[in-house]
CSV table of C-alpha atoms in Angstrom, one decimal:
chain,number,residue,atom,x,y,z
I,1,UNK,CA,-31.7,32.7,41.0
I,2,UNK,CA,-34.1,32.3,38.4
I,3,UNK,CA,-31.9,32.4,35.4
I,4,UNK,CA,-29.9,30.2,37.3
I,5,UNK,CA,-32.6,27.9,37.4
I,6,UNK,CA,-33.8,28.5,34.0
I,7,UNK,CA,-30.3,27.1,32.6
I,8,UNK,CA,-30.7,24.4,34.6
I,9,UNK,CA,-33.8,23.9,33.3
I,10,UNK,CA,-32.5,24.4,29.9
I,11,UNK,CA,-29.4,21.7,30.0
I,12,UNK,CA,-31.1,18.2,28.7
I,13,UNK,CA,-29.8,15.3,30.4
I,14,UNK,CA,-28.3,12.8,28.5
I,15,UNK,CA,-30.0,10.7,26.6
I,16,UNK,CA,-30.5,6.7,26.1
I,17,UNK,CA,-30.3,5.3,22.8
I,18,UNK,CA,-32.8,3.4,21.1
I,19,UNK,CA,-33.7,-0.1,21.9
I,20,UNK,CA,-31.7,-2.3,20.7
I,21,UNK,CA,-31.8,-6.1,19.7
I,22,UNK,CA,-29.3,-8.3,17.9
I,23,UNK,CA,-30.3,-11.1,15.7
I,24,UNK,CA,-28.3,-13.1,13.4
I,25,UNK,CA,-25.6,-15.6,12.7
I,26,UNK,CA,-22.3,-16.3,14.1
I,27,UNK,CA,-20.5,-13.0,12.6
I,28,UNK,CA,-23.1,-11.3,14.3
I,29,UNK,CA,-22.9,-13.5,17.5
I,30,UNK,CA,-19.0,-13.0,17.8
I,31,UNK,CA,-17.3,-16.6,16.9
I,32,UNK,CA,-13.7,-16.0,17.1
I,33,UNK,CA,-13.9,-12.6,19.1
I,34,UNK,CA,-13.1,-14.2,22.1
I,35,UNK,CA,-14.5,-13.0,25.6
I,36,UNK,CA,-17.7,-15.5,25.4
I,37,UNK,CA,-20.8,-15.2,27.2
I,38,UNK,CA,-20.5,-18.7,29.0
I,39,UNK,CA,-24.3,-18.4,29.5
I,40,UNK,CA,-24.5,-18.4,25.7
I,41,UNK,CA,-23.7,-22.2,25.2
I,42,UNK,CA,-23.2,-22.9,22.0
I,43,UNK,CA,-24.4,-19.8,20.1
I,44,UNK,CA,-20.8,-18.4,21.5
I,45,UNK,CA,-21.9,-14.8,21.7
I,46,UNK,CA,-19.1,-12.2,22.7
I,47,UNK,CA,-19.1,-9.8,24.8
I,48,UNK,CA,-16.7,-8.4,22.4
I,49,UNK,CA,-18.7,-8.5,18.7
I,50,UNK,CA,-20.0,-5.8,17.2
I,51,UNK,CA,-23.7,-5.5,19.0
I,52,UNK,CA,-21.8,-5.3,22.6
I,53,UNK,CA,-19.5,-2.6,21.3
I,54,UNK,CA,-22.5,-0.7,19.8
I,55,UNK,CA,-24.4,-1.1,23.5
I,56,UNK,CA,-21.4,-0.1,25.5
I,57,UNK,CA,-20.9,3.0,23.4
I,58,UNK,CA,-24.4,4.2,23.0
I,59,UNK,CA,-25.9,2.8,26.3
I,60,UNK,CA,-29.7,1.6,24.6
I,61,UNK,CA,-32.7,1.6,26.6
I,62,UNK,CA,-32.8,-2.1,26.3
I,63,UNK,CA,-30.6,-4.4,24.7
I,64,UNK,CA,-31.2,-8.1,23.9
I,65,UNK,CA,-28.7,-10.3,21.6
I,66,UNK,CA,-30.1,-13.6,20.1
I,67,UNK,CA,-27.7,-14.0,17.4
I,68,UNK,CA,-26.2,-17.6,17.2
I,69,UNK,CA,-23.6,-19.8,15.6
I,70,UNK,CA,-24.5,-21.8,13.0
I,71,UNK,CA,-27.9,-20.3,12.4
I,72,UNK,CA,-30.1,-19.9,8.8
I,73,UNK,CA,-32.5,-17.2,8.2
I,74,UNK,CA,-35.6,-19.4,9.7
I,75,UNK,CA,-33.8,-19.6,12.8
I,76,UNK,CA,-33.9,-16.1,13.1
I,77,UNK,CA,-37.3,-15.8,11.9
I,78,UNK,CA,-38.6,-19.0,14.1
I,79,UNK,CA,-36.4,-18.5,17.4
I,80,UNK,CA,-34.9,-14.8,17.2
I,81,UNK,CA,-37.2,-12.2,17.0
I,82,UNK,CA,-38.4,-12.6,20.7
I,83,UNK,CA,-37.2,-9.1,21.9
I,84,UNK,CA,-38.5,-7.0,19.1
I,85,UNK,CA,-42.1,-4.6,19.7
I,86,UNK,CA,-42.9,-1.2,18.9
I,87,UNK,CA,-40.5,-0.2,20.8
I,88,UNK,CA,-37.7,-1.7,18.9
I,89,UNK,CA,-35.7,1.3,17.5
I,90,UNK,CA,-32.3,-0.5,16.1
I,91,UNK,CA,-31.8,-4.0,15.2
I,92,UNK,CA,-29.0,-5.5,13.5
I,93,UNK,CA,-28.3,-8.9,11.9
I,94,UNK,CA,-25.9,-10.8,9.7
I,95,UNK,CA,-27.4,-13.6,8.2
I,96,UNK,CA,-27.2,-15.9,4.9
I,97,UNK,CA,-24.1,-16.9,4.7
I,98,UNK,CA,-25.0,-20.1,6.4
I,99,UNK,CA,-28.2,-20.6,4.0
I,100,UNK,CA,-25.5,-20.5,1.2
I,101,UNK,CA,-23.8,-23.3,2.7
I,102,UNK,CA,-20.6,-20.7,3.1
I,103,UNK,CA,-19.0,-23.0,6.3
I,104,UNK,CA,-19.0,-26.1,3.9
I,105,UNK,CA,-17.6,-23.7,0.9
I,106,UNK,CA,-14.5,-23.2,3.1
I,107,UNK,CA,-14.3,-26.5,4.3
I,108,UNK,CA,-14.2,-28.1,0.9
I,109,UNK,CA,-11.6,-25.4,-0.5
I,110,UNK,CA,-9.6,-26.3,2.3
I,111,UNK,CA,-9.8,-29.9,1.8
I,112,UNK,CA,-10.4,-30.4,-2.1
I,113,UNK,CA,-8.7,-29.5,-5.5
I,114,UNK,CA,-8.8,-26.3,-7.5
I,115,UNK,CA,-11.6,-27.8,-9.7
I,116,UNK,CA,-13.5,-29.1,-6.3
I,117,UNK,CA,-13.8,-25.8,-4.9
I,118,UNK,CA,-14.7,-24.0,-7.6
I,119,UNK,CA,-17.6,-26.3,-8.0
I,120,UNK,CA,-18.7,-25.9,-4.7
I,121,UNK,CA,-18.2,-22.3,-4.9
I,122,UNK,CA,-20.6,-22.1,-8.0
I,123,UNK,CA,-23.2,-24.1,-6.7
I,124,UNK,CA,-23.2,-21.7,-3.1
I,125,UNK,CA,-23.4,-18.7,-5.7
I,126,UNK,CA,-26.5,-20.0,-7.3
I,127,UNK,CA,-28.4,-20.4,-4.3
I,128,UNK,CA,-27.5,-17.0,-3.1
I,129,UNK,CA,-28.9,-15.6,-6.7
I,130,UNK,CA,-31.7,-18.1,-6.5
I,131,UNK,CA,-33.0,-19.7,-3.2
I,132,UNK,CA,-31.7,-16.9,-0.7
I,133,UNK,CA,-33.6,-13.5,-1.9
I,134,UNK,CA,-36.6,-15.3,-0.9
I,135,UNK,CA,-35.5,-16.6,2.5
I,136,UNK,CA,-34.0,-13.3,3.2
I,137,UNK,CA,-37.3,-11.2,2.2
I,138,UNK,CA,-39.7,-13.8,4.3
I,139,UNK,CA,-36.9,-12.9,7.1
I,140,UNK,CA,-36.9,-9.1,6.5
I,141,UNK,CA,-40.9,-9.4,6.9
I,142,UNK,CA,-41.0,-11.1,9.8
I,143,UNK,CA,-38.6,-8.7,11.4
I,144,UNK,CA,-40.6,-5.7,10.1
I,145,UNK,CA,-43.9,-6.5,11.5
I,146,UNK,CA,-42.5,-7.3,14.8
I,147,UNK,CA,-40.5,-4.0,14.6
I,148,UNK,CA,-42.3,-1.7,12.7
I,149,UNK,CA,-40.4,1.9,14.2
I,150,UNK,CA,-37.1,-0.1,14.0
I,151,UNK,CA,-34.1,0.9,11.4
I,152,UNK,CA,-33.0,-2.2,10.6
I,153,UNK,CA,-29.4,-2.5,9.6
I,154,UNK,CA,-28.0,-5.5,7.7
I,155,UNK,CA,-24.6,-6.0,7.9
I,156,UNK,CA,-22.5,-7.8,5.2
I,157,UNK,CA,-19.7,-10.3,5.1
I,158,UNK,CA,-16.3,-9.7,4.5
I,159,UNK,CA,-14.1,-10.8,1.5
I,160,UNK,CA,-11.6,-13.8,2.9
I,161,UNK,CA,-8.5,-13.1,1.3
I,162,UNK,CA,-5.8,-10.2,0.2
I,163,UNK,CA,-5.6,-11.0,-3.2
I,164,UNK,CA,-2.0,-10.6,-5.8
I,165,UNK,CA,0.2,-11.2,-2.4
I,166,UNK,CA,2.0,-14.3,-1.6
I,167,UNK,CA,0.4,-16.4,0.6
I,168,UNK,CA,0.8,-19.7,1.9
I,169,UNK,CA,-1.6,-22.3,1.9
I,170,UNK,CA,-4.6,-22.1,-0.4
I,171,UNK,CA,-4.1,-21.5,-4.3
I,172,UNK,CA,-4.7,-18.6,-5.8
I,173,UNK,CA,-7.5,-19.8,-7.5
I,174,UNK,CA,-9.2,-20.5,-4.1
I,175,UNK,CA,-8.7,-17.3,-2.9
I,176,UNK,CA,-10.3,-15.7,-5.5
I,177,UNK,CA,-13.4,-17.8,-5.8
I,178,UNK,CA,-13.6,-17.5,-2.6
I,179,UNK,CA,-13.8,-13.6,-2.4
I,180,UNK,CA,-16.4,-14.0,-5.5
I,181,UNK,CA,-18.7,-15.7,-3.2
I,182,UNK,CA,-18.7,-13.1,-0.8
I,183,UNK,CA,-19.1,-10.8,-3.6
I,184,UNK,CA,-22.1,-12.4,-4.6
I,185,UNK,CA,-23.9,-13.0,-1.7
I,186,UNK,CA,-23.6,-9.4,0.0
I,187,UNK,CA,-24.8,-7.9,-3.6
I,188,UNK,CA,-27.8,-10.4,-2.9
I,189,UNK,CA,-28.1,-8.8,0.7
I,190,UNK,CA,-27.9,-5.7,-0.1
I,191,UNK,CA,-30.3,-5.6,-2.8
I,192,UNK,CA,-33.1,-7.3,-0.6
I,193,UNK,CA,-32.0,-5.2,2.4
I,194,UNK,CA,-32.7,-2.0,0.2
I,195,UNK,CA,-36.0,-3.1,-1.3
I,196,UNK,CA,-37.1,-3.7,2.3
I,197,UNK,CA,-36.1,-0.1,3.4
I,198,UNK,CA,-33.3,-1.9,5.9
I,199,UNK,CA,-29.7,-0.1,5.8
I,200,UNK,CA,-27.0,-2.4,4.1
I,201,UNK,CA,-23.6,-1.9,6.0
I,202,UNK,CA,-20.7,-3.1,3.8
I,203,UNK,CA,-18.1,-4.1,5.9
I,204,UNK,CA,-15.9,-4.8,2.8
I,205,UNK,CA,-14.3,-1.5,3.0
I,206,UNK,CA,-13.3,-1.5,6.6
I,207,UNK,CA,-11.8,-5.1,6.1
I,208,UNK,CA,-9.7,-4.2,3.4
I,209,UNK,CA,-6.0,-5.0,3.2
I,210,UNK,CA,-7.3,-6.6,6.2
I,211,UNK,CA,-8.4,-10.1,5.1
I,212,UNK,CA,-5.7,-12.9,5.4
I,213,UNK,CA,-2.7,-12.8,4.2
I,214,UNK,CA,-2.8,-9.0,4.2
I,215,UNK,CA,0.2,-9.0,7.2
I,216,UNK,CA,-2.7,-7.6,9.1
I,217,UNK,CA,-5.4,-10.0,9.7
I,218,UNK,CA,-8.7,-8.9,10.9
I,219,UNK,CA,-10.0,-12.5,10.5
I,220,UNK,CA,-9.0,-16.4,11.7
I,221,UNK,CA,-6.8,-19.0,9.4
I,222,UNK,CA,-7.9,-22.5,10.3
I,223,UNK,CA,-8.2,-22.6,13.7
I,224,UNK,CA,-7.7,-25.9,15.2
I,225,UNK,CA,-9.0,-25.8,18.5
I,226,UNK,CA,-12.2,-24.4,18.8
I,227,UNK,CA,-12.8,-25.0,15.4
I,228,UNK,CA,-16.0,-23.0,15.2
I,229,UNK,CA,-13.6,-20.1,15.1
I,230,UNK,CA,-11.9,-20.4,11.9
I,231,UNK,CA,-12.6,-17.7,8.9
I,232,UNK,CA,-14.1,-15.5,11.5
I,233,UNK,CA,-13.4,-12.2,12.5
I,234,UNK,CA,-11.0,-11.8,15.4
I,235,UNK,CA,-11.9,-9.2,18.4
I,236,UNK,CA,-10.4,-6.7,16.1
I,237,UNK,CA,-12.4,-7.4,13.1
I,238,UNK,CA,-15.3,-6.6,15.6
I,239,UNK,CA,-13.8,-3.5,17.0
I,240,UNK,CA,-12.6,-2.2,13.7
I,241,UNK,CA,-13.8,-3.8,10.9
I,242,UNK,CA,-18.1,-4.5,11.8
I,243,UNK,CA,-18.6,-1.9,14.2
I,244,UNK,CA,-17.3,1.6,12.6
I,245,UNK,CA,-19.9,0.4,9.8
I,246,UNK,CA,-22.8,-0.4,12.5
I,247,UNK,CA,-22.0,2.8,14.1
I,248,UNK,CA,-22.2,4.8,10.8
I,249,UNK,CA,-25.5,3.5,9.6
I,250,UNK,CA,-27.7,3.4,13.1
């Protein structure tokens, strides 16, 4: 009976994973997943982006999500960082794309010429080498002293488009100025992600042959109606594309 109850003793029970929060923009909040947290509103969180699929899987301590659509690095750093202590041991974001101006890139490639977009796409790539390493690092700070035991991981954004494949609808040279930018602004992440000590997580790899007009989308066209969906990642992009790299870096 006693080595009986000596291996009983022995087997550990399962264990919780580490607190958890989500912070960040609307790639971190789920846009175009589908599945929306109706109590959410307008930051349309889903119950089937990336941070959900992390909590379901590793079943956290706590778990609190306060990415939103449409938000900047101060938001995150004036209205986000609510859940995070001591205790915080993971918390993920996605954020700067917004600060870059990337919605209004898209929306004026879609709308304008060649010449207007790449304009646009130029002056977006100068404040992400510019203006955002700064707005990112005052972020990165604020999440650090509220966290201090955390590993912070900062996930990227995905290049838009399968490039050298026939595609209709924008040009060519869209597409690739348009990948450029992402380019540029996760090198820009992931160099102030680093020099904070935070994780980078490019998701560039997993989305690969998987932007659109690879045959095998992992992210929205123009969507029409809700339009806050478009050039996000679908339910899959989440599933397959942001969480394998969350899941490998936490």
């Amino acid at each position: 009976m006693a080595m009986v109850f000596g291996l009983l003793l022995s087997s550990p029970a399962h264990a919780a994973g580490p607190a958890y929060v989500a912070l960040g923009d609307s790639y971190s909040a789920g846009n175009g997943a589908g599945n929306y947290d109706s109590a959410s509103g307008s930051c349309h969180r889903s119950f089937s982006a990336y941070p959900y699929l992390w909590k379901n899987a590793h079943a956290p301590s706590s778990f609190a999500d306060t990415s939103c659509s449409g938000a900047v690095t101060t938001d995150v750093t004036n209205s986000q960082l609510g859940p995070l202590n001591a205790s915080t041991g993971l918390v993920s974001l996605t954020i700067g794309g917004n600060d870059a101006g990337f919605s209004d890139v898209m929306t004026t490639c879609v709308t304008g010429s060649d010449t207007t977009c790449v304009n646009r796409v130029n002056t977006a790539e100068n404040y992400a080498r510019n203006t955002l390493p700064a707005r990112l690092d005052a972020t990165y700070d604020a999440i650090r002293a509220k966290a201090p035991n955390a590993k912070v991981v900062v996930l990227g954004y995905p290049r838009v488009y399968t490039l050298n494949v026939f595609c209709v609808g924008l040009s060519d040279t869209k597409h690739r100025k348009i990948d450029e930018a992402a380019d540029v602004l996760d090198s820009v992440m992931a160099a102030r992600a680093a020099a904070h000590g935070f994780v980078f997580g490019d998701v560039r790899g997993t989305f690969n042959n998987h932007e659109l007009c690879s045959g095998d989308d992992y992210l929205h066209s123009l969507v029409i109606s809700p339009s806050w969906e478009s050039y996000h990642p679908t339910a899959t992009g989440h599933s397959s594309g942001y969480y394998p790299v969350l899941n490998a870096n936490s």
